mmCIF file of C-alpha atoms in Angstrom:
data_model
loop_
_atom_site.group_PDB
_atom_site.id
_atom_site.type_symbol
_atom_site.label_atom_id
_atom_site.label_comp_id
_atom_site.label_asym_id
_atom_site.label_seq_id
_atom_site.Cartn_x
_atom_site.Cartn_y
_atom_site.Cartn_z
ATOM 1 C CA MET A 1 0.000 0.000 0.000
ATOM 2 C CA LYS A 2 1.385 3.399 -1.050
ATOM 3 C CA THR A 3 2.127 5.774 1.821
ATOM 4 C CA ILE A 4 0.760 9.307 1.439
ATOM 5 C CA PRO A 5 3.499 11.895 2.115
ATOM 6 C CA HIS A 6 3.073 14.500 4.810
ATOM 7 C CA ILE A 7 4.313 17.313 2.550
ATOM 8 C CA SER A 8 4.209 17.991 -1.168
ATOM 9 C CA VAL A 9 7.021 20.331 -2.221
ATOM 10 C CA CYS A 10 5.794 22.150 -5.332
ATOM 11 C CA ILE A 11 8.243 23.781 -7.754
ATOM 12 C CA PRO A 12 7.102 25.894 -10.750
ATOM 13 C CA LEU A 13 9.633 26.047 -13.594
ATOM 14 C CA TYR A 14 9.883 28.578 -16.389
ATOM 15 C CA GLY A 15 13.212 29.747 -17.812
ATOM 16 C CA THR A 16 15.296 29.151 -14.682
ATOM 17 C CA GLU A 17 16.871 25.831 -15.710
ATOM 18 C CA PRO A 18 20.451 27.085 -15.047
ATOM 19 C CA LEU A 19 19.515 27.445 -11.354
ATOM 20 C CA LEU A 20 17.238 24.417 -10.997
ATOM 21 C CA ALA A 21 19.862 21.877 -9.884
ATOM 22 C CA GLN A 22 20.855 23.933 -6.838
ATOM 23 C CA CYS A 23 17.214 24.346 -5.880
ATOM 24 C CA LEU A 24 16.504 20.623 -6.242
ATOM 25 C CA ARG A 25 19.521 19.575 -4.160
ATOM 26 C CA SER A 26 18.360 21.809 -1.314
ATOM 27 C CA VAL A 27 14.980 20.053 -1.385
ATOM 28 C CA PHE A 28 16.009 16.452 -2.116
ATOM 29 C CA LEU A 29 18.497 16.490 0.774
ATOM 30 C CA GLN A 30 16.076 17.732 3.439
ATOM 31 C CA ASP A 31 16.445 15.693 6.656
ATOM 32 C CA PHE A 32 12.807 14.651 6.511
ATOM 33 C CA ASP A 33 11.352 11.340 5.393
ATOM 34 C CA SER A 34 7.757 11.925 4.415
ATOM 35 C CA PHE A 35 7.643 14.285 1.454
ATOM 36 C CA GLU A 36 7.253 14.247 -2.313
ATOM 37 C CA VAL A 37 8.523 16.711 -4.903
ATOM 38 C CA ILE A 38 6.578 17.900 -7.929
ATOM 39 C CA VAL A 39 8.321 20.004 -10.578
ATOM 40 C CA LEU A 40 5.965 21.572 -13.111
ATOM 41 C CA SER A 41 7.360 23.122 -16.273
ATOM 42 C CA ASP A 42 5.048 25.754 -17.776
ATOM 43 C CA ALA A 43 6.079 24.849 -21.349
ATOM 44 C CA SER A 44 9.571 26.123 -20.553
ATOM 45 C CA LEU A 45 12.184 25.872 -23.311
ATOM 46 C CA GLY A 46 15.123 26.741 -21.064
ATOM 47 C CA LYS A 47 18.355 24.752 -20.774
ATOM 48 C CA ASP A 48 21.189 24.738 -18.257
ATOM 49 C CA GLU A 49 24.866 25.297 -19.072
ATOM 50 C CA LYS A 50 25.144 21.634 -20.162
ATOM 51 C CA GLY A 51 22.219 21.926 -22.549
ATOM 52 C CA ARG A 52 19.847 19.895 -20.348
ATOM 53 C CA ASN A 53 16.141 20.655 -20.079
ATOM 54 C CA GLY A 54 14.226 20.600 -16.802
ATOM 55 C CA ARG A 55 13.330 16.909 -16.999
ATOM 56 C CA LYS A 56 16.951 15.830 -17.543
ATOM 57 C CA ILE A 57 18.199 18.128 -14.766
ATOM 58 C CA THR A 58 15.643 16.702 -12.337
ATOM 59 C CA LYS A 59 16.523 13.125 -13.254
ATOM 60 C CA HIS A 60 20.261 13.754 -12.853
ATOM 61 C CA VAL A 61 19.984 15.526 -9.487
ATOM 62 C CA LEU A 62 17.603 12.874 -8.123
ATOM 63 C CA LYS A 63 20.057 10.117 -9.022
ATOM 64 C CA GLU A 64 22.841 12.033 -7.281
ATOM 65 C CA CYS A 65 20.768 12.708 -4.149
ATOM 66 C CA LYS A 66 19.293 9.210 -3.845
ATOM 67 C CA LYS A 67 22.744 7.934 -2.990
ATOM 68 C CA ILE A 68 23.339 10.678 -0.419
ATOM 69 C CA ARG A 69 19.951 10.115 1.229
ATOM 70 C CA LYS A 70 20.652 6.386 1.490
ATOM 71 C CA GLU A 71 24.086 7.013 3.016
ATOM 72 C CA ASN A 72 22.448 9.267 5.620
ATOM 73 C CA GLY A 73 19.701 6.786 6.478
ATOM 74 C CA LEU A 74 16.940 8.897 4.930
ATOM 75 C CA ALA A 75 13.944 7.406 3.158
ATOM 76 C CA LYS A 76 13.436 7.461 -0.597
ATOM 77 C CA ILE A 77 11.352 10.311 -1.934
ATOM 78 C CA SER A 78 8.891 10.407 -4.810
ATOM 79 C CA VAL A 79 9.730 12.945 -7.511
ATOM 80 C CA ARG A 80 7.479 13.806 -10.448
ATOM 81 C CA PHE A 81 8.254 16.061 -13.398
ATOM 82 C CA ILE A 82 5.160 17.390 -15.190
ATOM 83 C CA GLU A 83 4.894 19.651 -18.229
ATOM 84 C CA HIS A 84 2.171 21.964 -19.467
ATOM 85 C CA ARG A 85 1.870 21.689 -23.246
ATOM 86 C CA GLU A 86 1.207 25.429 -23.471
ATOM 87 C CA ASN A 87 2.321 28.291 -21.257
ATOM 88 C CA MET A 88 -0.553 28.940 -18.838
ATOM 89 C CA GLY A 89 0.922 31.424 -16.367
ATOM 90 C CA LEU A 90 1.853 31.169 -12.708
ATOM 91 C CA VAL A 91 -1.652 31.085 -11.245
ATOM 92 C CA GLU A 92 -2.515 28.019 -13.300
ATOM 93 C CA VAL A 93 0.863 26.416 -12.597
ATOM 94 C CA ARG A 94 0.277 26.737 -8.869
ATOM 95 C CA ARG A 95 -3.269 25.424 -9.290
ATOM 96 C CA SER A 96 -1.998 22.420 -11.258
ATOM 97 C CA LEU A 97 0.610 21.689 -8.610
ATOM 98 C CA ILE A 98 -2.115 21.513 -5.967
ATOM 99 C CA PHE A 99 -4.092 19.144 -8.213
ATOM 100 C CA TYR A 100 -1.147 16.738 -8.482
ATOM 101 C CA ALA A 101 -0.088 17.030 -4.828
ATOM 102 C CA GLN A 102 -0.940 14.264 -2.371
ATOM 103 C CA GLY A 103 0.459 15.635 0.889
ATOM 104 C CA LYS A 104 -1.531 17.051 3.774
ATOM 105 C CA TYR A 105 0.658 20.150 3.524
ATOM 106 C CA ILE A 106 2.067 22.141 0.597
ATOM 107 C CA SER A 107 5.393 23.940 0.460
ATOM 108 C CA TYR A 108 6.081 26.113 -2.584
ATOM 109 C CA ILE A 109 9.664 26.844 -3.616
ATOM 110 C CA ASP A 110 10.620 28.876 -6.658
ATOM 111 C CA SER A 111 13.047 27.066 -8.946
ATOM 112 C CA ASP A 112 15.758 29.734 -8.580
ATOM 113 C CA ASP A 113 15.721 29.722 -4.759
ATOM 114 C CA VAL A 114 17.044 27.450 -2.007
ATOM 115 C CA MET A 115 15.413 25.701 0.934
ATOM 116 C CA VAL A 116 17.488 25.833 4.128
ATOM 117 C CA GLN A 117 18.402 22.469 5.658
ATOM 118 C CA GLY A 118 15.897 21.384 8.286
ATOM 119 C CA ALA A 119 13.131 23.599 6.856
ATOM 120 C CA LEU A 120 10.585 20.871 6.102
ATOM 121 C CA LYS A 121 11.019 19.166 9.451
ATOM 122 C CA THR A 122 10.648 22.420 11.395
ATOM 123 C CA LEU A 123 7.658 23.658 9.409
ATOM 124 C CA TYR A 124 5.863 20.315 9.627
ATOM 125 C CA GLU A 125 6.397 19.853 13.366
ATOM 126 C CA THR A 126 5.123 23.388 14.011
ATOM 127 C CA ALA A 127 2.043 22.870 11.860
ATOM 128 C CA GLU A 128 1.180 19.589 13.570
ATOM 129 C CA ASN A 129 1.928 20.681 17.121
ATOM 130 C CA GLN A 130 0.021 23.968 16.826
ATOM 131 C CA SER A 131 -2.732 22.898 14.401
ATOM 132 C CA ALA A 132 -1.799 25.713 12.035
ATOM 133 C CA ASP A 133 -3.176 26.320 8.553
ATOM 134 C CA ILE A 134 -0.131 28.416 7.626
ATOM 135 C CA VAL A 135 3.357 28.267 9.121
ATOM 136 C CA GLN A 136 5.938 30.851 8.090
ATOM 137 C CA GLY A 137 9.660 30.741 8.774
ATOM 138 C CA HIS A 138 12.372 33.338 8.217
ATOM 139 C CA SER A 139 13.585 33.963 4.676
ATOM 140 C CA THR A 140 16.711 35.812 3.581
ATOM 141 C CA ALA A 141 17.222 37.673 0.294
ATOM 142 C CA GLY A 142 20.596 37.577 -1.411
ATOM 143 C CA ASN A 143 22.674 35.914 -4.102
ATOM 144 C CA PHE A 144 25.258 33.188 -4.481
ATOM 145 C CA ASP A 145 28.918 33.836 -5.307
ATOM 146 C CA ALA A 146 31.018 31.799 -7.755
ATOM 147 C CA SER A 147 31.812 29.272 -5.015
ATOM 148 C CA GLY A 148 28.173 28.710 -4.179
ATOM 149 C CA ASN A 149 28.209 30.684 -0.933
ATOM 150 C CA PHE A 150 25.048 32.655 -0.141
ATOM 151 C CA ILE A 151 25.669 36.376 0.296
ATOM 152 C CA PRO A 152 22.761 38.173 2.035
ATOM 153 C CA ALA A 153 21.556 41.381 0.404
ATOM 154 C CA ASP A 154 21.797 44.722 2.204
ATOM 155 C CA LYS A 155 17.998 44.856 2.329
ATOM 156 C CA ASN A 156 16.082 41.724 3.263
ATOM 157 C CA ILE A 157 12.988 42.171 1.088
ATOM 158 C CA TYR A 158 9.836 40.024 1.369
ATOM 159 C CA SER A 159 10.793 38.840 4.853
ATOM 160 C CA ASN A 160 8.009 40.328 7.020
ATOM 161 C CA ILE A 161 6.882 37.807 9.613
ATOM 162 C CA THR A 162 4.733 37.817 12.741
ATOM 163 C CA ILE A 163 6.353 35.601 15.359
ATOM 164 C CA GLY A 164 3.795 33.544 17.276
ATOM 165 C CA SER A 165 0.213 32.718 16.415
ATOM 166 C CA VAL A 166 -2.492 34.834 14.792
ATOM 167 C CA CYS A 167 -6.068 33.639 14.407
ATOM 168 C CA GLY A 168 -9.108 34.429 12.283
ATOM 169 C CA HIS A 169 -9.412 37.739 10.473
ATOM 170 C CA GLY A 170 -6.268 38.972 12.202
ATOM 171 C CA ILE A 171 -4.268 36.912 9.685
ATOM 172 C CA GLN A 172 -5.522 38.881 6.690
ATOM 173 C CA LYS A 173 -5.249 42.162 8.587
ATOM 174 C CA ASN A 174 -1.589 41.457 9.463
ATOM 175 C CA TRP A 175 -0.853 40.672 5.810
ATOM 176 C CA LEU A 176 -2.967 43.275 4.019
ATOM 177 C CA THR A 177 -3.101 46.347 6.254
ATOM 178 C CA ASN A 178 -0.299 45.930 8.809
ATOM 179 C CA GLY A 179 2.307 44.469 6.453
ATOM 180 C CA SER A 180 3.588 42.182 9.200
ATOM 181 C CA ILE A 181 3.138 38.974 7.194
ATOM 182 C CA ALA A 182 4.969 38.721 3.864
ATOM 183 C CA GLY A 183 2.670 38.328 0.868
ATOM 184 C CA VAL A 184 4.793 35.649 -0.777
ATOM 185 C CA LEU A 185 4.015 31.946 -1.025
ATOM 186 C CA TRP A 186 7.470 30.631 -0.237
ATOM 187 C CA ALA A 187 9.034 30.175 3.220
ATOM 188 C CA LYS A 188 5.623 28.888 4.295
ATOM 189 C CA LEU A 189 3.817 25.609 4.805
ATOM 190 C CA TYR A 190 0.110 25.516 3.914
ATOM 191 C CA LYS A 191 -2.560 22.971 4.606
ATOM 192 C CA ARG A 192 -3.474 21.641 1.195
ATOM 193 C CA ALA A 193 -7.179 21.954 2.074
ATOM 194 C CA LEU A 194 -6.684 25.705 2.606
ATOM 195 C CA LEU A 195 -5.097 26.163 -0.815
ATOM 196 C CA GLU A 196 -7.825 24.093 -2.436
ATOM 197 C CA LYS A 197 -10.447 26.353 -0.867
ATOM 198 C CA ALA A 198 -8.572 29.456 -1.996
ATOM 199 C CA PHE A 199 -8.403 28.234 -5.590
ATOM 200 C CA GLU A 200 -12.134 27.587 -5.591
ATOM 201 C CA SER A 201 -12.519 31.370 -5.425
ATOM 202 C CA ILE A 202 -10.010 31.999 -8.230
ATOM 203 C CA PRO A 203 -11.246 31.444 -11.802
ATOM 204 C CA HIS A 204 -8.861 30.196 -14.461
ATOM 205 C CA ILE A 205 -6.917 33.275 -15.539
ATOM 206 C CA GLU A 206 -3.852 34.314 -17.482
ATOM 207 C CA CYS A 207 -1.448 35.688 -14.899
ATOM 208 C CA ASN A 208 2.323 35.586 -14.594
ATOM 209 C CA MET A 209 2.971 38.294 -12.036
ATOM 210 C CA ALA A 210 1.535 39.214 -8.602
ATOM 211 C CA GLU A 211 -0.017 35.745 -8.373
ATOM 212 C CA ASP A 212 1.265 35.502 -4.812
ATOM 213 C CA PHE A 213 -0.816 38.580 -3.900
ATOM 214 C CA LEU A 214 -3.909 36.941 -5.390
ATOM 215 C CA ILE A 215 -3.413 33.618 -3.634
ATOM 216 C CA SER A 216 -2.425 35.323 -0.374
ATOM 217 C CA PHE A 217 -5.651 37.338 -0.445
ATOM 218 C CA PHE A 218 -7.750 34.173 -0.335
ATOM 219 C CA THR A 219 -5.523 32.021 1.890
ATOM 220 C CA THR A 220 -5.313 34.720 4.563
ATOM 221 C CA PHE A 221 -9.075 35.214 4.283
ATOM 222 C CA TYR A 222 -9.896 31.548 4.888
ATOM 223 C CA ALA A 223 -7.079 30.524 7.252
ATOM 224 C CA GLU A 224 -8.067 29.963 10.866
ATOM 225 C CA LYS A 225 -4.575 29.935 12.365
ATOM 226 C CA TYR A 226 -1.179 31.292 11.304
ATOM 227 C CA VAL A 227 2.075 30.644 13.141
ATOM 228 C CA GLY A 228 5.340 32.471 12.526
ATOM 229 C CA ILE A 229 8.601 30.927 13.746
ATOM 230 C CA GLU A 230 12.123 32.255 14.271
ATOM 231 C CA ASN A 231 13.800 29.440 12.325
ATOM 232 C CA PRO A 232 15.438 30.296 8.963
ATOM 233 C CA VAL A 233 13.872 28.163 6.212
ATOM 234 C CA TYR A 234 14.431 29.876 2.850
ATOM 235 C CA GLN A 235 17.015 31.760 0.782
ATOM 236 C CA TYR A 236 15.491 34.009 -1.862
ATOM 237 C CA ARG A 237 17.635 34.818 -4.881
ATOM 238 C CA ALA A 238 17.053 38.529 -5.477
ATOM 239 C CA GLN A 239 16.436 39.893 -8.975
ATOM 240 C CA SER A 240 16.526 36.656 -10.955
ATOM 241 C CA GLY A 241 12.850 35.986 -11.669
ATOM 242 C CA MET A 242 10.044 37.460 -13.747
ATOM 243 C CA SER A 243 10.273 40.913 -12.212
ATOM 244 C CA SER A 244 13.980 41.438 -12.949
ATOM 245 C CA LYS A 245 14.917 43.672 -15.875
ATOM 246 C CA ARG A 246 14.560 41.800 -19.167
ATOM 247 C CA LYS A 247 14.084 43.088 -22.689
ATOM 248 C CA ILE A 248 10.418 42.960 -23.694
ATOM 249 C CA ASP A 249 10.429 42.287 -27.426
ATOM 250 C CA SER A 250 7.150 40.525 -28.177
ATOM 251 C CA LEU A 251 3.405 40.965 -27.692
ATOM 252 C CA LYS A 252 3.387 37.833 -25.544
ATOM 253 C CA LYS A 253 5.913 39.344 -23.139
ATOM 254 C CA ILE A 254 3.923 42.578 -23.000
ATOM 255 C CA ARG A 255 0.749 40.682 -22.127
ATOM 256 C CA MET A 256 2.694 38.681 -19.567
ATOM 257 C CA VAL A 257 3.448 41.922 -17.725
ATOM 258 C CA CYS A 258 -0.010 43.434 -18.147
ATOM 259 C CA SER A 259 -1.762 40.267 -16.956
ATOM 260 C CA THR A 260 -1.041 41.530 -13.447
ATOM 261 C CA ALA A 261 -4.365 43.373 -13.825
ATOM 262 C CA SER A 262 -6.163 40.013 -13.760
ATOM 263 C CA VAL A 263 -5.266 39.657 -10.086
ATOM 264 C CA PHE A 264 -7.253 42.738 -9.113
ATOM 265 C CA ALA A 265 -10.085 41.958 -11.514
ATOM 266 C CA VAL A 266 -10.628 38.674 -9.658
ATOM 267 C CA ILE A 267 -10.401 40.248 -6.200
ATOM 268 C CA SER A 268 -12.660 43.185 -7.088
ATOM 269 C CA GLN A 269 -15.413 40.795 -8.221
ATOM 270 C CA SER A 270 -15.078 38.409 -5.269
ATOM 271 C CA GLU A 271 -17.627 37.923 -2.511
ATOM 272 C CA GLU A 272 -14.754 37.923 -0.018
ATOM 273 C CA LEU A 273 -13.897 41.560 -0.780
ATOM 274 C CA LYS A 274 -17.446 42.611 0.157
ATOM 275 C CA THR A 275 -16.874 41.470 3.758
ATOM 276 C CA LEU A 276 -13.846 43.721 4.322
ATOM 277 C CA ASP A 277 -13.980 47.119 5.993
ATOM 278 C CA GLU A 278 -13.277 50.383 4.170
ATOM 279 C CA ASN A 279 -9.649 50.548 5.290
ATOM 280 C CA GLU A 280 -8.970 47.030 4.001
ATOM 281 C CA VAL A 281 -10.658 47.725 0.670
ATOM 282 C CA ASN A 282 -8.548 50.879 0.324
ATOM 283 C CA CYS A 283 -5.445 48.772 0.938
ATOM 284 C CA VAL A 284 -6.402 46.546 -1.994
ATOM 285 C CA ARG A 285 -6.842 49.676 -4.128
ATOM 286 C CA ARG A 286 -3.431 50.976 -3.097
ATOM 287 C CA PHE A 287 -1.838 47.662 -4.002
ATOM 288 C CA SER A 288 -3.527 47.734 -7.413
ATOM 289 C CA THR A 289 -2.106 51.217 -8.002
ATOM 290 C CA TYR A 290 1.332 50.032 -6.890
ATOM 291 C CA TYR A 291 1.271 47.118 -9.334
ATOM 292 C CA LEU A 292 0.011 49.298 -12.186
ATOM 293 C CA LYS A 293 2.879 51.736 -11.553
ATOM 294 C CA ASP A 294 5.266 48.786 -11.667
ATOM 295 C CA ASN A 295 3.753 47.655 -14.989
ATOM 296 C CA ILE A 296 4.092 51.167 -16.424
ATOM 297 C CA LYS A 297 7.741 51.382 -15.381
ATOM 298 C CA GLN A 298 8.563 47.916 -16.736
ATOM 299 C CA LEU A 299 7.064 48.760 -20.106
ATOM 300 C CA GLN A 300 8.734 52.174 -20.241
ATOM 301 C CA ASP A 301 12.159 50.768 -19.359
ATOM 302 C CA ASN A 302 12.191 47.409 -21.124
ATOM 303 C CA VAL A 303 9.924 47.399 -24.198
ATOM 304 C CA ILE A 304 11.779 47.752 -27.503
ATOM 305 C CA PRO A 305 11.058 51.094 -29.277
ATOM 306 C CA GLU A 306 8.992 49.665 -32.126
ATOM 307 C CA LEU A 307 6.497 48.122 -29.671
ATOM 308 C CA LYS A 308 6.104 51.097 -27.310
ATOM 309 C CA ASN A 309 2.764 52.280 -28.727
ATOM 310 C CA ILE A 310 1.123 48.860 -28.865
ATOM 311 C CA ALA A 311 2.443 48.151 -25.353
ATOM 312 C CA HIS A 312 0.562 51.171 -24.018
ATOM 313 C CA GLU A 313 -2.606 50.078 -25.820
ATOM 314 C CA ILE A 314 -2.358 46.624 -24.270
ATOM 315 C CA LEU A 315 -1.732 48.174 -20.853
ATOM 316 C CA CYS A 316 -4.959 50.176 -21.195
ATOM 317 C CA GLU A 317 -6.797 47.095 -22.428
ATOM 318 C CA TYR A 318 -5.918 45.223 -19.238
ATOM 319 C CA TRP A 319 -6.099 47.981 -16.618
ATOM 320 C CA GLY A 320 -8.606 50.406 -18.145
ATOM 321 C CA GLU A 321 -7.601 53.568 -19.984
ATOM 322 C CA SER A 322 -8.858 56.026 -17.362
ATOM 323 C CA PHE A 323 -7.026 54.228 -14.525
ATOM 324 C CA VAL A 324 -3.795 54.128 -16.547
ATOM 325 C CA ASN A 325 -4.081 57.810 -17.439
ATOM 326 C CA ARG A 326 -4.663 58.830 -13.801
ATOM 327 C CA VAL A 327 -1.720 56.820 -12.536
ATOM 328 C CA GLU A 328 0.591 58.018 -15.312
ATOM 329 C CA ALA A 329 -0.348 61.631 -14.486
ATOM 330 C CA SER A 330 0.422 61.081 -10.795
ATOM 331 C CA MET A 331 3.804 59.516 -11.677
ATOM 332 C CA LYS A 332 4.767 62.575 -13.771
ATOM 333 C CA LYS A 333 4.115 64.857 -10.775
ATOM 334 C CA GLN A 334 6.435 62.874 -8.497
#
């Protein structure tokens, strides 16, 4: 009879194949016995420095780590590599990962980041002992030098954490209005049932950016208990993902940026938003303005000259022309 793992570690993959092996080693060598790993490629065409795609990288690193786990008396782990035939965006990747997951708990890790040794064990024991829906550990932003040593950044972004337990609506308030819980999906352990409930409120959408804000909105709304712990669990590689500066030279890439608007379209039409007070609703509005400003800046800085005009049209298509015009006017005054 097949044993169901306690944790499903879920790894989205798109274009970060050169960094995937390091990420996988940090997960495969966790000193924990009851977990599975699911890597989901969103139709990624990336290769590492040896010309290997995500499937080959995963297979190679698993073979390497199986031996190490055996030498250290650790149990075998189940690893699955899944591919979307077409690029569907990060919201749908994270939804698919939940569909394939079997564990009671879910831990997301981005494929360019690293899980600190002991993270799964600590997160799981906390969740079980305190009956928590969400457990968050400390994360550190930084980069790795040529020797593979992690060098912390001067500013530790995305690391806000409330140490101790928070219950009920206080969880969403700490995330949304107080800013004392980071709105990222990594460095946390979620009950799978909580994520399933959250995704029931999220329609299938095209979205590649700010998906963590969308999912955090619904998980913090439905969670009954959050626990923050002092233990370091995650190393976040700064400025290597979707939001880092990359040339935008196609309509697809433009839409990938502008799809951020889908996040706020979903939230604005949700029944959950109607239960929030005026201050909380205003916080959502401020976040939408923040993300629109970020979209405007990305397109201004990174779109090739011949696509500038169409990029602005697409931006207005997604966000609404009047909203874009108001925000652009406010940015010029600053």
